[in-house]
């Protein structure tokens, strides 16, 4: 493979890595939004479990597939929890909290994996870009240097 073909191959690799890096960044944004929602859901459920008694009633969607009818008379209320595929089950707040915490842990593990992939892709991208630049400079300097006259 000559230098120009190698240069073209490196350029394609760098562009592919840039695309992959952008894709991972988009996935990280989505996962971060889901994690933020789970953090809010956990905070609401923890607050309800530690609340003082009052007379207000409501039906609340608190995110992460969890909604609940709120009635302060009960020691611990119930929440409707999305168990998957839009199938909801009624669970005590403490169970809803455990389910939400478990989901958050799993989503955090996914986020950590995506972050590791992003870092690895960034390193590969930097290495590919450096190799491309070195080869391009080498080709440029070879083109600028006149060839020695042929020996008779």
PDB file of N, CA and C in Angstrom, residues 30-135:
ATOM      1  N   UNK A  30     -28.760  11.235  26.426  1.00  0.00           N
ATOM      2  CA  UNK A  30     -30.031  10.559  26.708  1.00  0.00           C
ATOM      3  C   UNK A  30     -29.987   9.840  28.051  1.00  0.00           C
ATOM      4  N   UNK A  31     -28.899   9.145  28.320  1.00  0.00           N
ATOM      5  CA  UNK A  31     -28.763   8.405  29.576  1.00  0.00           C
ATOM      6  C   UNK A  31     -28.712   9.383  30.751  1.00  0.00           C
ATOM      7  N   UNK A  32     -28.024  10.513  30.590  1.00  0.00           N
ATOM      8  CA  UNK A  32     -27.972  11.515  31.656  1.00  0.00           C
ATOM      9  C   UNK A  32     -29.367  12.049  31.983  1.00  0.00           C
ATOM     10  N   UNK A  33     -30.204  12.245  30.961  1.00  0.00           N
ATOM     11  CA  UNK A  33     -31.574  12.721  31.194  1.00  0.00           C
ATOM     12  C   UNK A  33     -32.374  11.678  31.978  1.00  0.00           C
ATOM     13  N   UNK A  34     -32.210  10.408  31.637  1.00  0.00           N
ATOM     14  CA  UNK A  34     -32.923   9.339  32.353  1.00  0.00           C
ATOM     15  C   UNK A  34     -32.420   9.245  33.793  1.00  0.00           C
ATOM     16  N   UNK A  35     -31.116   9.381  33.988  1.00  0.00           N
ATOM     17  CA  UNK A  35     -30.571   9.352  35.348  1.00  0.00           C
ATOM     18  C   UNK A  35     -31.103  10.511  36.182  1.00  0.00           C
ATOM     19  N   UNK A  36     -31.178  11.693  35.591  1.00  0.00           N
ATOM     20  CA  UNK A  36     -31.708  12.851  36.312  1.00  0.00           C
ATOM     21  C   UNK A  36     -33.157  12.603  36.725  1.00  0.00           C
ATOM     22  N   UNK A  37     -33.944  12.014  35.840  1.00  0.00           N
ATOM     23  CA  UNK A  37     -35.338  11.704  36.154  1.00  0.00           C
ATOM     24  C   UNK A  37     -35.419  10.696  37.303  1.00  0.00           C
ATOM     25  N   UNK A  38     -34.560   9.701  37.285  1.00  0.00           N
ATOM     26  CA  UNK A  38     -34.558   8.709  38.354  1.00  0.00           C
ATOM     27  C   UNK A  38     -34.155   9.348  39.692  1.00  0.00           C
ATOM     28  N   UNK A  39     -33.226  10.279  39.667  1.00  0.00           N
ATOM     29  CA  UNK A  39     -32.826  10.962  40.899  1.00  0.00           C
ATOM     30  C   UNK A  39     -33.993  11.749  41.495  1.00  0.00           C
ATOM     31  N   UNK A  40     -34.762  12.417  40.635  1.00  0.00           N
ATOM     32  CA  UNK A  40     -35.937  13.159  41.108  1.00  0.00           C
ATOM     33  C   UNK A  40     -36.968  12.188  41.680  1.00  0.00           C
ATOM     34  N   UNK A  41     -37.219  11.091  40.977  1.00  0.00           N
ATOM     35  CA  UNK A  41     -38.194  10.100  41.437  1.00  0.00           C
ATOM     36  C   UNK A  41     -37.801   9.554  42.806  1.00  0.00           C
ATOM     37  N   UNK A  42     -36.530   9.216  42.965  1.00  0.00           N
ATOM     38  CA  UNK A  42     -36.062   8.714  44.256  1.00  0.00           C
ATOM     39  C   UNK A  42     -36.255   9.756  45.354  1.00  0.00           C
ATOM     40  N   UNK A  43     -35.941  11.008  45.063  1.00  0.00           N
ATOM     41  CA  UNK A  43     -36.089  12.065  46.062  1.00  0.00           C
ATOM     42  C   UNK A  43     -37.543  12.225  46.490  1.00  0.00           C
ATOM     43  N   UNK A  44     -38.462  12.180  45.526  1.00  0.00           N
ATOM     44  CA  UNK A  44     -39.890  12.302  45.853  1.00  0.00           C
ATOM     45  C   UNK A  44     -40.330  11.129  46.722  1.00  0.00           C
ATOM     46  N   UNK A  45     -39.962   9.921  46.334  1.00  0.00           N
ATOM     47  CA  UNK A  45     -40.373   8.747  47.113  1.00  0.00           C
ATOM     48  C   UNK A  45     -39.776   8.775  48.522  1.00  0.00           C
ATOM     49  N   UNK A  46     -38.525   9.153  48.649  1.00  0.00           N
ATOM     50  CA  UNK A  46     -37.902   9.248  49.979  1.00  0.00           C
ATOM     51  C   UNK A  46     -38.611  10.306  50.825  1.00  0.00           C
ATOM     52  N   UNK A  47     -38.945  11.414  50.201  1.00  0.00           N
ATOM     53  CA  UNK A  47     -39.641  12.483  50.913  1.00  0.00           C
ATOM     54  C   UNK A  47     -41.010  12.008  51.395  1.00  0.00           C
ATOM     55  N   UNK A  48     -41.732  11.291  50.541  1.00  0.00           N
ATOM     56  CA  UNK A  48     -43.048  10.787  50.929  1.00  0.00           C
ATOM     57  C   UNK A  48     -42.948   9.795  52.085  1.00  0.00           C
ATOM     58  N   UNK A  49     -41.919   8.976  52.063  1.00  0.00           N
ATOM     59  CA  UNK A  49     -41.748   7.992  53.129  1.00  0.00           C
ATOM     60  C   UNK A  49     -41.407   8.643  54.463  1.00  0.00           C
ATOM     61  N   UNK A  50     -40.879   9.874  54.434  1.00  0.00           N
ATOM     62  CA  UNK A  50     -40.480  10.565  55.663  1.00  0.00           C
ATOM     63  C   UNK A  50     -41.383  11.754  55.969  1.00  0.00           C
ATOM     64  N   UNK A  51     -42.522  11.851  55.328  1.00  0.00           N
ATOM     65  CA  UNK A  51     -43.378  13.031  55.416  1.00  0.00           C
ATOM     66  C   UNK A  51     -44.127  13.107  56.736  1.00  0.00           C
ATOM     67  N   UNK A  52     -44.467  14.326  57.109  1.00  0.00           N
ATOM     68  CA  UNK A  52     -45.387  14.489  58.232  1.00  0.00           C
ATOM     69  C   UNK A  52     -46.821  14.291  57.728  1.00  0.00           C
ATOM     70  N   UNK A  53     -47.733  14.017  58.590  1.00  0.00           N
ATOM     71  CA  UNK A  53     -49.124  13.777  58.214  1.00  0.00           C
ATOM     72  C   UNK A  53     -49.804  15.072  57.756  1.00  0.00           C
ATOM     73  N   UNK A  54     -50.657  14.968  56.714  1.00  0.00           N
ATOM     74  CA  UNK A  54     -51.456  16.103  56.240  1.00  0.00           C
ATOM     75  C   UNK A  54     -52.709  15.555  55.588  1.00  0.00           C
ATOM     76  N   UNK A  55     -53.641  16.423  55.121  1.00  0.00           N
ATOM     77  CA  UNK A  55     -54.890  15.955  54.536  1.00  0.00           C
ATOM     78  C   UNK A  55     -54.915  16.027  53.015  1.00  0.00           C
ATOM     79  N   UNK A  56     -53.917  16.509  52.358  1.00  0.00           N
ATOM     80  CA  UNK A  56     -53.933  16.690  50.906  1.00  0.00           C
ATOM     81  C   UNK A  56     -53.933  15.340  50.198  1.00  0.00           C
ATOM     82  N   UNK A  57     -54.705  15.266  49.083  1.00  0.00           N
ATOM     83  CA  UNK A  57     -54.671  14.072  48.252  1.00  0.00           C
ATOM     84  C   UNK A  57     -54.379  14.491  46.827  1.00  0.00           C
ATOM     85  N   UNK A  58     -53.756  13.611  46.084  1.00  0.00           N
ATOM     86  CA  UNK A  58     -53.397  13.926  44.697  1.00  0.00           C
ATOM     87  C   UNK A  58     -53.043  12.640  43.971  1.00  0.00           C
ATOM     88  N   UNK A  59     -52.950  12.728  42.663  1.00  0.00           N
ATOM     89  CA  UNK A  59     -52.431  11.637  41.835  1.00  0.00           C
ATOM     90  C   UNK A  59     -51.263  12.237  41.065  1.00  0.00           C
ATOM     91  N   UNK A  60     -50.084  11.726  41.277  1.00  0.00           N
ATOM     92  CA  UNK A  60     -48.865  12.339  40.745  1.00  0.00           C
ATOM     93  C   UNK A  60     -48.107  11.398  39.824  1.00  0.00           C
ATOM     94  N   UNK A  61     -47.650  11.924  38.695  1.00  0.00           N
ATOM     95  CA  UNK A  61     -46.668  11.213  37.886  1.00  0.00           C
ATOM     96  C   UNK A  61     -45.318  11.772  38.313  1.00  0.00           C
ATOM     97  N   UNK A  62     -44.461  10.911  38.845  1.00  0.00           N
ATOM     98  CA  UNK A  62     -43.198  11.407  39.380  1.00  0.00           C
ATOM     99  C   UNK A  62     -42.001  10.994  38.537  1.00  0.00           C
ATOM    100  N   UNK A  63     -42.252  10.473  37.330  1.00  0.00           N
ATOM    101  CA  UNK A  63     -41.177  10.141  36.409  1.00  0.00           C
ATOM    102  C   UNK A  63     -40.711   8.706  36.532  1.00  0.00           C
ATOM    103  N   UNK A  64     -39.864   8.313  35.587  1.00  0.00           N
ATOM    104  CA  UNK A  64     -39.265   6.978  35.555  1.00  0.00           C
ATOM    105  C   UNK A  64     -40.314   5.880  35.533  1.00  0.00           C
ATOM    106  N   UNK A  65     -41.474   6.161  34.939  1.00  0.00           N
ATOM    107  CA  UNK A  65     -42.522   5.158  34.864  1.00  0.00           C
ATOM    108  C   UNK A  65     -43.239   4.931  36.181  1.00  0.00           C
ATOM    109  N   UNK A  66     -43.183   5.910  37.098  1.00  0.00           N
ATOM    110  CA  UNK A  66     -43.811   5.758  38.403  1.00  0.00           C
ATOM    111  C   UNK A  66     -44.831   6.879  38.592  1.00  0.00           C
ATOM    112  N   UNK A  67     -46.060   6.495  38.896  1.00  0.00           N
ATOM    113  CA  UNK A  67     -47.071   7.477  39.275  1.00  0.00           C
ATOM    114  C   UNK A  67     -47.748   6.963  40.523  1.00  0.00           C
ATOM    115  N   UNK A  68     -48.335   7.881  41.289  1.00  0.00           N
ATOM    116  CA  UNK A  68     -48.923   7.426  42.533  1.00  0.00           C
ATOM    117  C   UNK A  68     -50.113   8.254  42.941  1.00  0.00           C
ATOM    118  N   UNK A  69     -51.092   7.544  43.508  1.00  0.00           N
ATOM    119  CA  UNK A  69     -52.163   8.273  44.179  1.00  0.00           C
ATOM    120  C   UNK A  69     -51.644   8.608  45.578  1.00  0.00           C
ATOM    121  N   UNK A  70     -51.747   9.850  45.967  1.00  0.00           N
ATOM    122  CA  UNK A  70     -51.203  10.265  47.252  1.00  0.00           C
ATOM    123  C   UNK A  70     -52.333  10.523  48.223  1.00  0.00           C
ATOM    124  N   UNK A  71     -52.317   9.825  49.324  1.00  0.00           N
ATOM    125  CA  UNK A  71     -53.279  10.035  50.399  1.00  0.00           C
ATOM    126  C   UNK A  71     -52.500   9.966  51.702  1.00  0.00           C
ATOM    127  N   UNK A  72     -52.490  11.041  52.464  1.00  0.00           N
ATOM    128  CA  UNK A  72     -51.643  11.078  53.664  1.00  0.00           C
ATOM    129  C   UNK A  72     -52.152  10.216  54.817  1.00  0.00           C
ATOM    130  N   UNK A  73     -53.399   9.740  54.740  1.00  0.00           N
ATOM    131  CA  UNK A  73     -53.920   8.945  55.841  1.00  0.00           C
ATOM    132  C   UNK A  73     -53.162   7.627  55.990  1.00  0.00           C
ATOM    133  N   UNK A  74     -52.753   7.051  54.887  1.00  0.00           N
ATOM    134  CA  UNK A  74     -52.074   5.753  54.931  1.00  0.00           C
ATOM    135  C   UNK A  74     -50.655   5.926  55.467  1.00  0.00           C
ATOM    136  N   UNK A  75     -50.180   4.928  56.186  1.00  0.00           N
ATOM    137  CA  UNK A  75     -48.801   4.942  56.689  1.00  0.00           C
ATOM    138  C   UNK A  75     -47.817   4.989  55.517  1.00  0.00           C
ATOM    139  N   UNK A  76     -48.079   4.118  54.561  1.00  0.00           N
ATOM    140  CA  UNK A  76     -47.262   4.110  53.337  1.00  0.00           C
ATOM    141  C   UNK A  76     -48.227   3.937  52.179  1.00  0.00           C
ATOM    142  N   UNK A  77     -48.147   4.870  51.221  1.00  0.00           N
ATOM    143  CA  UNK A  77     -49.034   4.819  50.076  1.00  0.00           C
ATOM    144  C   UNK A  77     -48.571   3.814  49.044  1.00  0.00           C
ATOM    145  N   UNK A  78     -49.295   3.776  47.947  1.00  0.00           N
ATOM    146  CA  UNK A  78     -48.931   2.887  46.859  1.00  0.00           C
ATOM    147  C   UNK A  78     -48.602   3.709  45.623  1.00  0.00           C
ATOM    148  N   UNK A  79     -47.807   3.142  44.767  1.00  0.00           N
ATOM    149  CA  UNK A  79     -47.408   3.777  43.519  1.00  0.00           C
ATOM    150  C   UNK A  79     -47.705   2.817  42.380  1.00  0.00           C
ATOM    151  N   UNK A  80     -48.059   3.366  41.241  1.00  0.00           N
ATOM    152  CA  UNK A  80     -48.179   2.554  40.032  1.00  0.00           C
ATOM    153  C   UNK A  80     -46.823   2.591  39.350  1.00  0.00           C
ATOM    154  N   UNK A  81     -46.221   1.450  39.180  1.00  0.00           N
ATOM    155  CA  UNK A  81     -44.870   1.356  38.649  1.00  0.00           C
ATOM    156  C   UNK A  81     -44.899   0.653  37.305  1.00  0.00           C
ATOM    157  N   UNK A  82     -44.248   1.264  36.303  1.00  0.00           N
ATOM    158  CA  UNK A  82     -44.110   0.628  34.996  1.00  0.00           C
ATOM    159  C   UNK A  82     -43.142  -0.532  35.160  1.00  0.00           C
ATOM    160  N   UNK A  83     -43.661  -1.738  35.001  1.00  0.00           N
ATOM    161  CA  UNK A  83     -42.841  -2.939  35.173  1.00  0.00           C
ATOM    162  C   UNK A  83     -42.184  -3.368  33.871  1.00  0.00           C
ATOM    163  N   UNK A  84     -42.474  -2.654  32.800  1.00  0.00           N
ATOM    164  CA  UNK A  84     -41.905  -2.951  31.500  1.00  0.00           C
ATOM    165  C   UNK A  84     -43.007  -3.143  30.475  1.00  0.00           C
ATOM    166  N   UNK A  85     -42.739  -2.749  29.249  1.00  0.00           N
ATOM    167  CA  UNK A  85     -43.695  -2.875  28.145  1.00  0.00           C
ATOM    168  C   UNK A  85     -45.039  -2.227  28.474  1.00  0.00           C
ATOM    169  N   UNK A  86     -44.994  -1.112  29.207  1.00  0.00           N
ATOM    170  CA  UNK A  86     -46.197  -0.379  29.626  1.00  0.00           C
ATOM    171  C   UNK A  86     -47.156  -1.223  30.448  1.00  0.00           C
ATOM    172  N   UNK A  87     -46.631  -2.176  31.182  1.00  0.00           N
ATOM    173  CA  UNK A  87     -47.414  -2.945  32.147  1.00  0.00           C
ATOM    174  C   UNK A  87     -47.127  -2.333  33.516  1.00  0.00           C
ATOM    175  N   UNK A  88     -48.188  -1.880  34.194  1.00  0.00           N
ATOM    176  CA  UNK A  88     -48.037  -1.213  35.473  1.00  0.00           C
ATOM    177  C   UNK A  88     -48.495  -2.129  36.598  1.00  0.00           C
ATOM    178  N   UNK A  89     -47.802  -2.024  37.708  1.00  0.00           N
ATOM    179  CA  UNK A  89     -48.186  -2.769  38.899  1.00  0.00           C
ATOM    180  C   UNK A  89     -48.258  -1.823  40.079  1.00  0.00           C
ATOM    181  N   UNK A  90     -49.157  -2.114  40.994  1.00  0.00           N
ATOM    182  CA  UNK A  90     -49.277  -1.289  42.182  1.00  0.00           C
ATOM    183  C   UNK A  90     -48.302  -1.804  43.227  1.00  0.00           C
ATOM    184  N   UNK A  91     -47.467  -0.919  43.720  1.00  0.00           N
ATOM    185  CA  UNK A  91     -46.438  -1.294  44.687  1.00  0.00           C
ATOM    186  C   UNK A  91     -46.414  -0.265  45.828  1.00  0.00           C
ATOM    187  N   UNK A  92     -46.045  -0.689  47.034  1.00  0.00           N
ATOM    188  CA  UNK A  92     -45.846   0.282  48.121  1.00  0.00           C
ATOM    189  C   UNK A  92     -44.698   1.234  47.747  1.00  0.00           C
ATOM    190  N   UNK A  93     -44.722   2.430  48.334  1.00  0.00           N
ATOM    191  CA  UNK A  93     -43.692   3.420  48.018  1.00  0.00           C
ATOM    192  C   UNK A  93     -42.288   2.862  48.221  1.00  0.00           C
ATOM    193  N   UNK A  94     -42.098   2.091  49.278  1.00  0.00           N
ATOM    194  CA  UNK A  94     -40.755   1.551  49.544  1.00  0.00           C
ATOM    195  C   UNK A  94     -40.318   0.593  48.430  1.00  0.00           C
ATOM    196  N   UNK A  95     -41.251  -0.199  47.888  1.00  0.00           N
ATOM    197  CA  UNK A  95     -40.912  -1.076  46.759  1.00  0.00           C
ATOM    198  C   UNK A  95     -40.631  -0.258  45.500  1.00  0.00           C
ATOM    199  N   UNK A  96     -41.456   0.784  45.279  1.00  0.00           N
ATOM    200  CA  UNK A  96     -41.225   1.652  44.114  1.00  0.00           C
ATOM    201  C   UNK A  96     -39.854   2.302  44.211  1.00  0.00           C
ATOM    202  N   UNK A  97     -39.481   2.698  45.430  1.00  0.00           N
ATOM    203  CA  UNK A  97     -38.154   3.292  45.638  1.00  0.00           C
ATOM    204  C   UNK A  97     -37.066   2.275  45.323  1.00  0.00           C
ATOM    205  N   UNK A  98     -37.228   1.043  45.791  1.00  0.00           N
ATOM    206  CA  UNK A  98     -36.222  -0.003  45.521  1.00  0.00           C
ATOM    207  C   UNK A  98     -36.105  -0.282  44.021  1.00  0.00           C
ATOM    208  N   UNK A  99     -37.246  -0.344  43.340  1.00  0.00           N
ATOM    209  CA  UNK A  99     -37.233  -0.586  41.890  1.00  0.00           C
ATOM    210  C   UNK A  99     -36.525   0.556  41.173  1.00  0.00           C
ATOM    211  N   UNK A 100     -36.853   1.788  41.562  1.00  0.00           N
ATOM    212  CA  UNK A 100     -36.248   2.968  40.928  1.00  0.00           C
ATOM    213  C   UNK A 100     -34.742   3.009  41.189  1.00  0.00           C
ATOM    214  N   UNK A 101     -34.344   2.729  42.426  1.00  0.00           N
ATOM    215  CA  UNK A 101     -32.916   2.713  42.756  1.00  0.00           C
ATOM    216  C   UNK A 101     -32.180   1.651  41.936  1.00  0.00           C
ATOM    217  N   UNK A 102     -32.784   0.477  41.808  1.00  0.00           N
ATOM    218  CA  UNK A 102     -32.163  -0.594  41.015  1.00  0.00           C
ATOM    219  C   UNK A 102     -32.013  -0.200  39.557  1.00  0.00           C
ATOM    220  N   UNK A 103     -33.063   0.429  39.010  1.00  0.00           N
ATOM    221  CA  UNK A 103     -32.981   0.890  37.623  1.00  0.00           C
ATOM    222  C   UNK A 103     -31.885   1.931  37.462  1.00  0.00           C
ATOM    223  N   UNK A 104     -31.813   2.864  38.436  1.00  0.00           N
ATOM    224  CA  UNK A 104     -30.796   3.914  38.356  1.00  0.00           C
ATOM    225  C   UNK A 104     -29.394   3.306  38.373  1.00  0.00           C
ATOM    226  N   UNK A 105     -29.194   2.310  39.221  1.00  0.00           N
ATOM    227  CA  UNK A 105     -27.883   1.646  39.285  1.00  0.00           C
ATOM    228  C   UNK A 105     -27.545   1.016  37.930  1.00  0.00           C
ATOM    229  N   UNK A 106     -28.522   0.344  37.320  1.00  0.00           N
ATOM    230  CA  UNK A 106     -28.294  -0.272  36.004  1.00  0.00           C
ATOM    231  C   UNK A 106     -28.012   0.778  34.935  1.00  0.00           C
ATOM    232  N   UNK A 107     -28.758   1.872  34.982  1.00  0.00           N
ATOM    233  CA  UNK A 107     -28.562   2.942  33.990  1.00  0.00           C
ATOM    234  C   UNK A 107     -27.214   3.613  34.210  1.00  0.00           C
ATOM    235  N   UNK A 108     -26.811   3.774  35.474  1.00  0.00           N
ATOM    236  CA  UNK A 108     -25.499   4.360  35.763  1.00  0.00           C
ATOM    237  C   UNK A 108     -24.394   3.464  35.214  1.00  0.00           C
ATOM    238  N   UNK A 109     -24.555   2.150  35.324  1.00  0.00           N
ATOM    239  CA  UNK A 109     -23.564   1.220  34.775  1.00  0.00           C
ATOM    240  C   UNK A 109     -23.479   1.376  33.255  1.00  0.00           C
ATOM    241  N   UNK A 110     -24.631   1.539  32.610  1.00  0.00           N
ATOM    242  CA  UNK A 110     -24.651   1.782  31.172  1.00  0.00           C
ATOM    243  C   UNK A 110     -23.935   3.086  30.847  1.00  0.00           C
ATOM    244  N   UNK A 111     -24.194   4.131  31.623  1.00  0.00           N
ATOM    245  CA  UNK A 111     -23.556   5.422  31.402  1.00  0.00           C
ATOM    246  C   UNK A 111     -22.040   5.315  31.558  1.00  0.00           C
ATOM    247  N   UNK A 112     -21.603   4.590  32.592  1.00  0.00           N
ATOM    248  CA  UNK A 112     -20.170   4.402  32.817  1.00  0.00           C
ATOM    249  C   UNK A 112     -19.529   3.672  31.636  1.00  0.00           C
ATOM    250  N   UNK A 113     -20.222   2.672  31.095  1.00  0.00           N
ATOM    251  CA  UNK A 113     -19.714   1.940  29.933  1.00  0.00           C
ATOM    252  C   UNK A 113     -19.622   2.859  28.713  1.00  0.00           C
ATOM    253  N   UNK A 114     -20.650   3.680  28.509  1.00  0.00           N
ATOM    254  CA  UNK A 114     -20.617   4.627  27.384  1.00  0.00           C
ATOM    255  C   UNK A 114     -19.492   5.639  27.551  1.00  0.00           C
ATOM    256  N   UNK A 115     -19.274   6.105  28.777  1.00  0.00           N
ATOM    257  CA  UNK A 115     -18.192   7.055  29.030  1.00  0.00           C
ATOM    258  C   UNK A 115     -16.837   6.405  28.742  1.00  0.00           C
ATOM    259  N   UNK A 116     -16.684   5.150  29.110  1.00  0.00           N
ATOM    260  CA  UNK A 116     -15.429   4.430  28.828  1.00  0.00           C
ATOM    261  C   UNK A 116     -15.243   4.270  27.318  1.00  0.00           C
ATOM    262  N   UNK A 117     -16.331   3.943  26.598  1.00  0.00           N
ATOM    263  CA  UNK A 117     -16.246   3.839  25.138  1.00  0.00           C
ATOM    264  C   UNK A 117     -15.874   5.178  24.520  1.00  0.00           C
ATOM    265  N   UNK A 118     -16.436   6.247  25.077  1.00  0.00           N
ATOM    266  CA  UNK A 118     -16.137   7.588  24.570  1.00  0.00           C
ATOM    267  C   UNK A 118     -14.657   7.913  24.749  1.00  0.00           C
ATOM    268  N   UNK A 119     -14.128   7.636  25.932  1.00  0.00           N
ATOM    269  CA  UNK A 119     -12.713   7.897  26.199  1.00  0.00           C
ATOM    270  C   UNK A 119     -11.815   7.072  25.272  1.00  0.00           C
ATOM    271  N   UNK A 120     -12.166   5.799  25.091  1.00  0.00           N
ATOM    272  CA  UNK A 120     -11.370   4.940  24.210  1.00  0.00           C
ATOM    273  C   UNK A 120     -11.432   5.451  22.772  1.00  0.00           C
ATOM    274  N   UNK A 121     -12.610   5.842  22.333  1.00  0.00           N
ATOM    275  CA  UNK A 121     -12.773   6.356  20.969  1.00  0.00           C
ATOM    276  C   UNK A 121     -12.003   7.661  20.788  1.00  0.00           C
ATOM    277  N   UNK A 122     -12.010   8.520  21.815  1.00  0.00           N
ATOM    278  CA  UNK A 122     -11.238   9.767  21.746  1.00  0.00           C
ATOM    279  C   UNK A 122      -9.742   9.475  21.598  1.00  0.00           C
ATOM    280  N   UNK A 123      -9.246   8.500  22.349  1.00  0.00           N
ATOM    281  CA  UNK A 123      -7.820   8.135  22.241  1.00  0.00           C
ATOM    282  C   UNK A 123      -7.501   7.605  20.844  1.00  0.00           C
ATOM    283  N   UNK A 124      -8.394   6.739  20.316  1.00  0.00           N
ATOM    284  CA  UNK A 124      -8.188   6.203  18.972  1.00  0.00           C
ATOM    285  C   UNK A 124      -8.248   7.321  17.932  1.00  0.00           C
ATOM    286  N   UNK A 125      -9.172   8.240  18.121  1.00  0.00           N
ATOM    287  CA  UNK A 125      -9.306   9.367  17.201  1.00  0.00           C
ATOM    288  C   UNK A 125      -8.050  10.227  17.224  1.00  0.00           C
ATOM    289  N   UNK A 126      -7.532  10.518  18.406  1.00  0.00           N
ATOM    290  CA  UNK A 126      -6.310  11.321  18.518  1.00  0.00           C
ATOM    291  C   UNK A 126      -5.133  10.605  17.857  1.00  0.00           C
ATOM    292  N   UNK A 127      -5.010   9.306  18.095  1.00  0.00           N
ATOM    293  CA  UNK A 127      -3.912   8.544  17.492  1.00  0.00           C
ATOM    294  C   UNK A 127      -4.046   8.519  15.969  1.00  0.00           C
ATOM    295  N   UNK A 128      -5.274   8.305  15.476  1.00  0.00           N
ATOM    296  CA  UNK A 128      -5.494   8.293  14.030  1.00  0.00           C
ATOM    297  C   UNK A 128      -5.214   9.650  13.402  1.00  0.00           C
ATOM    298  N   UNK A 129      -5.641  10.715  14.062  1.00  0.00           N
ATOM    299  CA  UNK A 129      -5.403  12.066  13.538  1.00  0.00           C
ATOM    300  C   UNK A 129      -3.914  12.379  13.523  1.00  0.00           C
ATOM    301  N   UNK A 130      -3.190  11.969  14.560  1.00  0.00           N
ATOM    302  CA  UNK A 130      -1.751  12.199  14.607  1.00  0.00           C
ATOM    303  C   UNK A 130      -1.042  11.427  13.497  1.00  0.00           C
ATOM    304  N   UNK A 131      -1.433  10.176  13.285  1.00  0.00           N
ATOM    305  CA  UNK A 131      -0.826   9.377  12.219  1.00  0.00           C
ATOM    306  C   UNK A 131      -1.117  10.005  10.861  1.00  0.00           C
ATOM    307  N   UNK A 132      -2.351  10.463  10.675  1.00  0.00           N
ATOM    308  CA  UNK A 132      -2.724  11.133   9.424  1.00  0.00           C
ATOM    309  C   UNK A 132      -1.869  12.370   9.219  1.00  0.00           C
ATOM    310  N   UNK A 133      -1.738  13.211  10.234  1.00  0.00           N
ATOM    311  CA  UNK A 133      -0.961  14.450  10.111  1.00  0.00           C
ATOM    312  C   UNK A 133       0.515  14.174   9.836  1.00  0.00           C
ATOM    313  N   UNK A 134       1.075  13.155  10.505  1.00  0.00           N
ATOM    314  CA  UNK A 134       2.489  12.816  10.256  1.00  0.00           C
ATOM    315  C   UNK A 134       2.694  12.371   8.813  1.00  0.00           C
ATOM    316  N   UNK A 135       1.797  11.500   8.333  1.00  0.00           N
ATOM    317  CA  UNK A 135       1.935  11.001   6.970  1.00  0.00           C
ATOM    318  C   UNK A 135       1.702  12.128   5.960  1.00  0.00           C
TER     319      UNK A 135
END
